[in-house]
Coordinates of C-alpha atoms and ligand atoms in Angstrom, one line a residue:
M340 CA 101.2 -2.0 66.4
L341 CA 98.7 0.5 66.4
P342 CA 99.9 4.1 66.8
R343 CA 99.3 5.6 70.5
V344 CA 97.1 8.4 70.9
K345 CA 97.9 10.9 73.6
R346 CA 95.8 14.0 72.9
V347 CA 91.9 14.0 72.7
L348 CA 89.3 16.8 71.8
F349 CA 86.2 15.4 73.1
V350 CA 83.4 17.6 71.6
T351 CA 79.9 17.3 72.9
S352 CA 76.7 19.3 73.0
E353 CA 75.9 18.2 76.7
L354 CA 77.7 17.8 79.9
Y355 CA 76.6 17.1 83.3
P356 CA 76.1 18.9 85.6
L357 CA 76.1 22.0 83.5
V358 CA 73.7 21.2 80.6
K359 CA 71.6 17.8 80.5
T360 CA 68.9 16.6 78.4
G361 CA 69.7 12.8 78.9
G362 CA 72.5 10.2 78.9
L363 CA 74.8 12.0 76.6
A364 CA 75.6 14.6 79.4
D365 CA 76.4 11.9 81.8
V366 CA 78.8 10.2 79.6
S367 CA 80.3 13.4 78.4
A368 CA 81.4 13.8 82.0
S369 CA 82.5 10.5 83.1
L370 CA 84.3 8.9 80.0
P371 CA 86.5 12.0 79.9
R372 CA 87.4 11.7 83.7
A373 CA 88.1 8.2 83.1
L374 CA 90.3 8.5 80.0
S375 CA 92.2 11.1 82.1
G376 CA 92.7 8.6 84.6
L377 CA 94.1 6.4 81.8
G378 CA 97.0 9.0 81.4
L379 CA 95.3 10.7 78.3
D380 CA 95.5 14.6 77.6
I381 CA 91.9 15.1 77.1
R382 CA 90.1 18.4 76.7
I383 CA 86.2 18.9 76.5
L384 CA 84.8 21.3 74.0
L385 CA 81.1 22.5 74.9
P386 CA 79.1 25.3 73.7
G387 CA 79.0 28.4 76.1
Y388 CA 75.4 27.8 77.3
P389 CA 74.8 30.1 80.3
A390 CA 74.7 27.7 82.7
A391 CA 78.0 26.5 81.5
M392 CA 79.5 30.1 81.5
T393 CA 78.2 30.7 85.4
T394 CA 79.7 27.6 86.3
A395 CA 83.2 28.6 84.6
R396 CA 82.9 31.7 86.4
Q397 CA 82.3 30.1 89.6
L398 CA 85.3 27.5 89.2
G399 CA 87.5 30.3 87.6
S400 CA 88.2 30.4 84.0
K401 CA 90.9 32.2 81.7
K402 CA 90.4 33.3 78.1
L403 CA 92.5 31.3 75.7
A404 CA 91.8 32.6 72.3
T405 CA 89.2 34.3 69.8
L406 CA 88.5 32.4 66.9
T407 CA 86.7 33.7 63.9
T408 CA 84.4 31.1 61.7
G409 CA 82.6 32.4 58.8
G410 CA 82.5 36.1 60.0
H411 CA 81.4 35.0 64.0
A412 CA 83.8 35.7 66.3
M413 CA 83.9 33.4 69.4
T414 CA 85.7 33.4 72.6
L415 CA 87.3 30.2 73.9
W416 CA 87.2 30.2 77.8
Q417 CA 89.3 27.4 79.7
T418 CA 87.7 26.0 82.9
R419 CA 87.9 22.4 84.4
L420 CA 85.3 19.7 84.5
P421 CA 83.7 20.1 88.1
D422 CA 85.4 17.8 90.5
S423 CA 88.1 16.9 88.1
D424 CA 91.4 18.3 86.6
V425 CA 90.0 17.6 83.2
P426 CA 90.2 21.0 81.1
L427 CA 86.8 22.2 79.9
W428 CA 86.8 24.6 76.9
L429 CA 83.7 26.8 76.4
L430 CA 82.9 28.4 73.1
D431 CA 81.4 31.7 74.2
S432 CA 79.1 32.9 71.4
P433 CA 76.3 34.9 73.0
A434 CA 74.2 35.2 69.8
L435 CA 74.6 31.5 69.2
F436 CA 74.4 30.0 72.9
D437 CA 73.1 32.7 75.6
R438 CA 69.7 32.2 75.4
H439 CA 67.0 31.2 78.0
G440 CA 65.9 27.5 77.4
G441 CA 67.4 24.1 76.6
P442 CA 70.4 23.4 74.6
Y443 CA 68.1 22.6 71.2
Q444 CA 64.7 23.9 72.2
N445 CA 63.2 27.2 73.5
P446 CA 61.2 27.0 76.8
L447 CA 58.1 26.1 74.9
G448 CA 59.7 22.9 73.8
Q449 CA 60.1 24.2 70.2
D450 CA 63.5 23.5 68.3
W451 CA 65.6 26.5 67.8
P452 CA 65.2 27.9 64.4
D453 CA 69.0 28.4 63.9
N454 CA 70.2 25.0 65.4
A455 CA 71.7 24.4 61.9
Q456 CA 73.7 27.4 62.0
R457 CA 74.4 27.1 65.9
F458 CA 76.3 23.5 65.5
H459 CA 77.8 24.5 62.0
Q460 CA 79.5 27.2 63.9
F461 CA 80.4 25.2 66.6
A462 CA 81.6 22.5 64.1
L463 CA 83.7 25.1 62.3
A464 CA 85.5 26.5 65.8
A465 CA 86.1 22.6 66.7
C466 CA 87.6 21.9 63.3
Q467 CA 90.2 25.1 63.7
L468 CA 91.1 23.5 67.3
A469 CA 91.5 20.1 65.7
L470 CA 93.8 21.5 63.0
G471 CA 95.9 23.4 65.6
Q472 CA 94.7 27.0 64.0
G473 CA 93.9 28.5 67.7
S474 CA 97.2 29.4 68.5
L475 CA 97.0 27.4 71.6
N476 CA 100.2 25.5 71.0
W477 CA 98.0 22.1 71.3
Q478 CA 96.7 19.9 68.5
P479 CA 95.0 16.5 69.4
D480 CA 95.8 13.3 67.8
L481 CA 92.2 12.4 67.6
V482 CA 88.7 14.3 67.7
H483 CA 85.9 12.4 69.6
C484 CA 82.8 13.7 68.2
N485 CA 79.3 13.0 69.8
D486 CA 75.6 12.8 68.4
W487 CA 74.3 14.8 65.7
Q488 CA 75.3 18.4 67.0
T489 CA 79.0 17.4 66.3
A490 CA 78.8 15.1 63.4
L491 CA 79.8 17.8 60.7
I492 CA 83.4 17.7 62.2
P493 CA 84.6 14.5 60.5
A494 CA 83.2 15.7 57.1
L495 CA 84.7 19.1 57.3
L496 CA 88.3 17.8 58.4
H497 CA 88.1 14.9 55.9
G498 CA 90.7 15.4 53.2
H499 CA 92.9 17.9 55.1
R500 CA 96.5 17.2 55.5
A501 CA 97.8 16.9 59.0
R502 CA 94.3 16.5 60.3
P503 CA 93.5 14.5 63.4
A504 CA 92.0 11.0 63.6
T505 CA 88.2 11.2 64.3
L506 CA 85.7 9.0 66.0
F507 CA 82.2 9.4 65.9
T508 CA 79.9 8.1 68.6
I509 CA 76.1 7.5 68.0
H510 CA 74.4 7.8 71.5
N511 CA 71.0 7.8 69.8
L512 CA 70.3 7.2 65.9
A513 CA 66.9 8.5 66.3
Y514 CA 68.2 12.1 66.4
Q515 CA 69.8 13.0 63.4
G516 CA 70.1 16.8 62.8
V517 CA 67.8 16.9 59.7
F518 CA 67.3 20.1 57.9
D519 CA 65.9 21.4 54.3
A520 CA 68.1 20.9 51.4
S521 CA 68.3 24.7 51.3
T522 CA 70.1 24.8 54.5
F523 CA 72.8 22.9 53.0
W524 CA 73.5 25.8 50.7
Q525 CA 72.8 28.7 53.2
L526 CA 75.3 27.2 55.5
G527 CA 78.0 27.3 52.9
L528 CA 78.9 23.5 53.1
P529 CA 81.6 22.4 50.6
P530 CA 79.4 21.4 47.5
P531 CA 81.1 18.0 47.0
L532 CA 79.2 16.9 50.4
W533 CA 75.9 17.2 48.4
H534 CA 75.9 13.5 47.8
M535 CA 74.3 10.5 49.0
D536 CA 77.8 9.3 50.3
G537 CA 78.0 12.7 51.9
L538 CA 75.5 14.5 53.9
E539 CA 72.3 14.4 51.6
F540 CA 69.8 12.3 53.1
Y541 CA 66.8 11.6 50.8
G542 CA 67.0 15.2 49.4
Q543 CA 67.4 16.6 52.9
L544 CA 70.5 17.7 54.8
A545 CA 71.3 15.3 57.7
F546 CA 74.2 16.5 60.0
I547 CA 74.4 12.9 61.5
K548 CA 75.7 11.5 58.1
G549 CA 78.9 13.7 58.2
G550 CA 79.9 11.2 61.1
I551 CA 78.7 7.9 59.7
M552 CA 80.2 8.7 56.2
F553 CA 83.4 10.4 57.1
A554 CA 84.6 9.4 60.7
D555 CA 87.9 7.0 60.8
Q556 CA 86.0 5.0 63.3
L557 CA 82.4 4.7 64.5
S558 CA 81.2 3.4 67.7
T559 CA 77.6 3.3 69.6
V560 CA 76.9 2.7 73.3
S561 CA 76.2 -1.0 73.4
P562 CA 77.4 -3.9 71.1
R563 CA 73.5 -5.1 70.8
Y564 CA 72.6 -1.8 69.7
S565 CA 75.5 -1.5 66.9
E566 CA 74.0 -4.7 65.5
E567 CA 70.2 -3.4 65.8
I568 CA 71.0 -0.2 63.8
Q569 CA 72.2 -2.0 60.8
Q570 CA 68.6 -3.5 60.5
P571 CA 65.7 -1.3 58.9
Q572 CA 63.5 -1.6 61.9
F573 CA 66.0 0.3 64.1
G574 CA 68.0 2.1 61.4
W575 CA 65.9 5.3 61.0
G576 CA 66.7 5.2 57.3
L577 CA 70.4 5.0 58.0
D578 CA 70.7 1.2 58.4
G579 CA 72.2 1.1 54.7
A580 CA 75.0 3.7 55.5
L581 CA 75.8 1.7 58.4
R582 CA 76.0 -1.5 57.0
H583 CA 78.1 0.2 54.3
R584 CA 80.6 1.3 57.1
H585 CA 80.1 -2.1 59.4
D586 CA 83.8 -2.9 59.4
R587 CA 84.3 0.7 61.3
L588 CA 81.2 0.2 63.7
H589 CA 81.8 -0.8 67.4
G590 CA 79.7 -1.2 70.4
I591 CA 81.0 -0.3 73.7
L592 CA 78.9 -0.2 76.6
N593 CA 78.6 3.0 78.6
G594 CA 79.9 2.9 82.0
I595 CA 78.4 5.0 85.1
D596 CA 80.3 7.1 87.3
D597 CA 80.1 5.5 90.7
E598 CA 81.3 8.8 92.6
I599 CA 77.6 10.1 91.8
W600 CA 75.5 6.7 91.8
N601 CA 76.6 5.1 94.7
P602 CA 74.1 3.9 97.4
A603 CA 77.0 4.0 99.9
T604 CA 77.7 7.5 99.5
D605 CA 74.8 9.1 97.8
P606 CA 74.2 12.5 99.2
H607 CA 70.4 12.7 97.9
L608 CA 69.5 9.7 100.3
A609 CA 67.7 9.4 103.5
A610 CA 70.1 6.6 104.5
H611 CA 73.0 4.7 103.0
Y612 CA 73.3 1.1 102.1
H613 CA 75.9 -1.4 100.5
R614 CA 75.6 -5.1 99.2
D615 CA 76.2 -6.7 102.6
D616 CA 73.7 -4.7 104.2
L617 CA 70.7 -3.2 102.6
S618 CA 68.8 -2.2 105.6
G619 CA 69.2 1.5 104.4
K620 CA 67.6 0.9 101.2
A621 CA 64.3 0.0 103.4
V622 CA 64.7 3.7 105.1
C623 CA 65.0 5.3 101.5
K624 CA 61.6 3.4 100.5
Q625 CA 59.9 4.9 103.6
D626 CA 61.2 8.2 103.0
L627 CA 60.1 8.2 99.2
Q628 CA 56.7 7.1 100.1
R629 CA 56.3 9.7 102.7
Q630 CA 57.8 12.5 100.3
L631 CA 55.4 11.3 97.7
G632 CA 52.3 11.3 99.7
L633 CA 52.0 7.2 99.3
P634 CA 50.9 5.0 102.2
V635 CA 54.1 4.4 104.2
R636 CA 54.1 0.4 103.8
A637 CA 57.2 -1.6 103.8
E638 CA 55.4 -4.7 102.2
I639 CA 53.8 -2.8 99.2
P640 CA 55.9 -3.3 96.2
L641 CA 57.0 0.2 94.8
L642 CA 57.9 0.2 91.2
A643 CA 59.4 3.6 89.7
F644 CA 59.9 5.0 86.3
V645 CA 62.4 7.8 85.6
G646 CA 63.1 9.1 82.2
R647 CA 62.1 11.4 79.1
L648 CA 58.3 10.8 78.4
V649 CA 58.6 10.2 74.8
E650 CA 57.5 7.1 72.6
Q651 CA 61.1 5.8 72.9
K652 CA 60.8 5.1 76.6
G653 CA 57.5 2.9 76.1
V654 CA 55.3 5.0 78.0
D655 CA 52.2 3.5 76.2
L656 CA 53.4 0.1 77.9
I657 CA 53.5 1.6 81.2
D658 CA 49.9 2.7 80.5
A659 CA 49.0 -0.7 79.3
V660 CA 50.0 -2.4 82.5
L661 CA 49.0 0.4 85.4
P662 CA 45.6 -1.3 85.7
G663 CA 46.7 -4.4 86.5
L664 CA 49.7 -3.2 89.0
K665 CA 46.9 -1.0 90.8
D666 CA 44.5 -4.0 90.8
L667 CA 47.3 -6.0 92.6
G668 CA 47.6 -3.1 95.3
C669 CA 51.3 -2.0 94.1
Q670 CA 52.6 1.4 94.2
V671 CA 54.1 3.1 91.3
A672 CA 56.0 6.4 91.3
L673 CA 57.0 8.0 87.7
L674 CA 59.3 10.9 87.3
G675 CA 59.9 12.6 83.7
S676 CA 58.8 15.2 81.3
G677 CA 58.4 15.2 77.6
Q678 CA 55.7 14.9 75.1
P679 CA 52.6 16.9 76.7
Q680 CA 50.0 14.2 75.6
L681 CA 52.1 11.5 77.6
E682 CA 52.3 13.6 80.5
R683 CA 48.6 14.0 80.4
I684 CA 47.9 10.3 80.5
L685 CA 50.2 9.6 83.3
L686 CA 48.6 13.0 85.4
E687 CA 45.3 11.2 84.7
W688 CA 46.3 8.1 86.4
Q689 CA 47.7 10.0 89.4
H690 CA 44.4 12.0 89.7
R691 CA 42.4 8.6 89.7
H692 CA 44.6 6.6 92.1
P693 CA 46.7 9.1 94.2
S694 CA 47.2 6.9 97.0
Q695 CA 49.0 4.4 94.5
I696 CA 50.2 6.4 91.7
S697 CA 52.4 9.2 92.0
V698 CA 53.4 11.2 88.9
T699 CA 56.1 13.9 89.1
L700 CA 56.7 16.2 86.0
G701 CA 59.9 17.8 85.6
Y702 CA 63.6 17.2 85.9
D703 CA 64.6 16.4 89.3
E704 CA 67.9 15.1 89.7
P705 CA 67.8 14.6 93.7
L706 CA 64.4 12.8 93.2
A707 CA 65.9 10.5 90.3
H708 CA 68.3 9.3 93.0
Q709 CA 65.7 8.6 95.5
L710 CA 63.5 6.8 93.2
T711 CA 66.3 4.7 92.3
A712 CA 67.1 3.7 95.9
G713 CA 63.6 3.7 97.2
A714 CA 61.8 1.5 94.8
D715 CA 61.8 -2.1 94.8
M716 CA 61.8 -2.5 91.0
L717 CA 62.6 -0.1 88.1
L718 CA 60.3 0.1 84.8
M719 CA 62.4 0.4 81.6
P720 CA 60.1 -0.7 78.6
S721 CA 61.9 1.2 76.2
R722 CA 61.0 0.5 72.5
F723 CA 64.5 0.9 71.6
E724 CA 67.5 1.8 73.9
P725 CA 71.0 2.5 72.7
C726 CA 72.2 1.8 76.1
G727 CA 70.3 3.0 78.8
L728 CA 71.8 4.3 81.9
N729 CA 68.9 4.2 84.3
Q730 CA 69.0 0.3 84.3
L731 CA 72.5 0.5 85.3
Y732 CA 71.7 2.8 88.4
A733 CA 69.2 0.5 89.2
L734 CA 71.0 -2.5 89.3
K735 CA 73.9 -0.7 91.5
Y736 CA 71.2 0.4 93.9
G737 CA 69.7 -3.1 94.4
T738 CA 66.4 -2.2 92.5
P739 CA 66.0 -5.2 89.9
P740 CA 65.0 -3.8 86.3
I741 CA 62.2 -4.7 84.3
V742 CA 63.1 -4.0 81.0
H743 CA 62.1 -4.7 77.0
G744 CA 65.0 -6.9 75.8
V745 CA 66.4 -4.5 73.3
G746 CA 69.9 -2.9 72.9
G747 CA 71.9 -1.9 75.7
L748 CA 69.2 -3.5 77.8
R749 CA 69.6 -6.7 76.3
D750 CA 73.1 -6.4 77.1
T751 CA 72.9 -5.7 80.7
V752 CA 69.9 -7.0 82.1
F753 CA 69.7 -10.9 82.3
D754 CA 66.1 -12.5 83.0
P755 CA 66.2 -15.9 85.3
T756 CA 64.2 -17.7 82.6
Q757 CA 66.9 -17.3 80.2
Y758 CA 70.2 -17.1 82.4
T759 CA 71.3 -19.2 85.2
A760 CA 70.9 -18.0 88.6
R761 CA 74.6 -17.1 88.9
K762 CA 73.9 -14.6 86.2
A763 CA 70.4 -13.2 86.5
N764 CA 69.8 -9.8 87.8
G765 CA 66.4 -8.5 86.5
F766 CA 63.6 -9.2 83.9
S767 CA 63.4 -9.0 80.4
F768 CA 60.6 -9.4 78.0
E769 CA 59.9 -9.6 74.4
P770 CA 58.2 -8.6 72.2
A771 CA 57.2 -5.0 73.1
T772 CA 53.6 -5.7 73.9
G773 CA 51.6 -4.9 77.3
E774 CA 51.1 -8.5 77.7
A775 CA 54.8 -9.5 77.5
F776 CA 55.5 -6.6 80.0
W777 CA 52.7 -8.1 82.4
Q778 CA 54.1 -11.4 82.4
A779 CA 57.5 -10.1 83.2
L780 CA 55.9 -8.2 85.9
E781 CA 54.0 -11.1 87.4
R782 CA 57.2 -13.2 87.3
A783 CA 59.1 -10.3 89.1
L784 CA 56.3 -10.1 91.6
T785 CA 56.5 -13.5 92.6
L786 CA 60.0 -13.6 93.1
Y787 CA 60.0 -10.2 95.2
R788 CA 57.3 -12.5 97.4
Q789 CA 60.8 -14.7 98.1
P790 CA 62.6 -12.4 100.1
R791 CA 65.7 -15.0 100.0
H792 CA 65.5 -15.1 96.2
W793 CA 65.0 -11.6 95.8
L794 CA 67.8 -10.5 98.2
R795 CA 70.1 -12.8 95.9
L796 CA 68.8 -11.1 92.6
Q797 CA 69.6 -7.8 94.3
R798 CA 73.1 -8.5 95.4
R799 CA 73.9 -9.8 92.1
G800 CA 73.2 -6.5 90.3
M801 CA 75.0 -4.7 93.0
A802 CA 78.1 -6.7 92.8
A803 CA 78.6 -6.2 88.9
D804 CA 81.4 -3.5 87.9
A805 CA 79.6 -1.1 85.6
S806 CA 82.0 1.6 86.0
W807 CA 83.9 3.4 83.1
R808 CA 87.3 1.2 84.0
R809 CA 86.6 -1.6 81.5
S810 CA 84.8 0.6 79.0
A811 CA 87.5 3.4 78.9
S812 CA 90.2 1.1 78.0
D813 CA 88.1 -0.5 75.3
Y814 CA 87.9 3.5 73.9
T815 CA 91.7 3.9 74.1
R816 CA 91.7 0.9 71.6
L817 CA 89.4 2.2 69.4
Y818 CA 91.3 5.6 69.5
R819 CA 94.4 3.8 68.2
K820 CA 92.4 1.9 65.4
A821 CA 91.1 5.4 64.6
L822 CA 94.7 7.0 64.2
A823 CA 95.8 4.0 62.2
A824 CA 92.9 4.3 59.8
C825 CA 93.8 8.2 59.7
H826 CA 97.3 7.5 58.9
Q827 CA 96.4 5.0 56.1
A828 CA 93.8 7.4 54.5
S829 CA 96.4 10.4 54.6
R830 CA 99.0 7.9 52.7
Q831 CA 96.5 7.0 50.3
T832 CA 95.7 10.4 49.6
T833 CA 99.5 11.4 49.2
L834 CA 99.8 8.6 46.8
A835 CA 96.8 9.6 44.7
Ligands
LIG1233 P1 68.3 8.9 77.3 O1 69.8 9.4 77.3 O2 67.8 8.3 76.4 O3 67.5 10.1 78.0 P2 69.5 7.1 79.6 O4 68.8 6.2 80.5 O5 70.8 6.9 79.0 O6 68.3 7.8 78.6 O7 69.9 8.4 80.7 C1 69.0 9.1 81.0 C2 69.7 9.9 82.1 O8 68.9 11.3 82.4 C3 69.6 9.4 83.5 O9 70.9 10.0 84.1 C4 68.3 9.8 84.1 O10 68.4 9.7 85.7 C5 68.3 11.2 83.8 N1 66.7 11.6 83.8 C6 66.0 11.3 82.6 N2 64.8 12.2 82.7 C7 64.9 12.8 84.0 C8 64.3 13.4 85.2 N3 62.6 13.9 84.9 N4 64.8 14.0 86.4 C9 65.9 13.6 86.7 N5 66.5 12.9 85.7 C10 66.3 12.4 84.6

């Protein structure tokens, strides 16, 4: 029998709607909420970024403790996750977190030069709370760490008596928190950790290795990605370390928050709709075309993209199929921000074909919802994709996705050429070439012209339960496994 986990400290560097650069923020808001619904006493720990501190003041907050880590005094505030009862702890340290810009980068898109110090201090404070040292009368059974920003925690807790169990979740292996070797010594990390089975990574310091090498259990956000990252092609140099710990590595598919992403209630939409009556979706399409300055024509296929404009998202593949889509008379609407050269490529397309191609640069939550609802199809040709949320939102909104069949996309999007009509919900292509993408687009556009078949495809996507209900209970099982592994490790330490 696995031991029960009752108290969880969920440590994250992003949290929707307070601070978001990608899917991690969405997961950090919706998974704890679902776990709390299953009866867990879960508390979220987040750096006290300015937007987070402002929200805390609006929602009401109280000072819980003062923590001192390596000479830094930090104040721990308690508020709650908006629209929930889940306690949210904010670590207020103006020198580290109170600055204008993103959580990891300045407004010019450059990494903050002291990121290693910022997230090291964050980890030290989390360790104090994990060990019950904050005079809070509360110690977690398990600390759930997410991505490199929190990955030092399992390494720093390792070997402590009476430590809680640790789970490290990889939301994207491409971001590793790599710094010069000298940073390791400047931070004053324990010397035994400078080892290839520790934090050393080809002569540099990689925060992410703390999670990979020391957590009691590891997870990533889709079953397929958990396999892929053990191969050199997707391993970013860490595939060996992950193979070494493969018996601890699990893939649990992300869910979506269906209170925020639901076409029947979404406050950002011009009209609401559901599986049995999609007429509101046509109104959303009209509204979107009008808003983006595209001809308002119901019969023209409208294809959308939402996401960070980085190589991962396959922007080059979109660039490769845009000429064909334009020639077929389609409309394409893109929303994103990221690498300047990719932004430029897309802007040029818009300048040349403004009546067919719309590009919105920047981060725009309402428009992301409007595109997901108003478009006929979603483009998601990611070169790799740990889970991907946009395709799940698109399925729920009756907007069949066209995806490159990797990672979580492969686990969630089923092409009619590979699956029975009862299962098919979108289109998938391989390999990652413009040609293969184009063939999938042609298949999609052919089916689009057969309204009865298309409607069936839309409804199938809308019917699936992509909520957190299923995945949250998978996490509770994994928490129990991690606690069992932690107990076993401490028995071994005692015997030694
Ligand atoms: P990733 O985490 O790699 O960025 P995901 O698909 O897992 O990709 O999650 C991306 C999340 O960020 C989704 O909620 C998506 O709607 C949102 N998003 C990305 N870029 C933008 C943007 N420019 N404007 C609004 N929302 C965006």
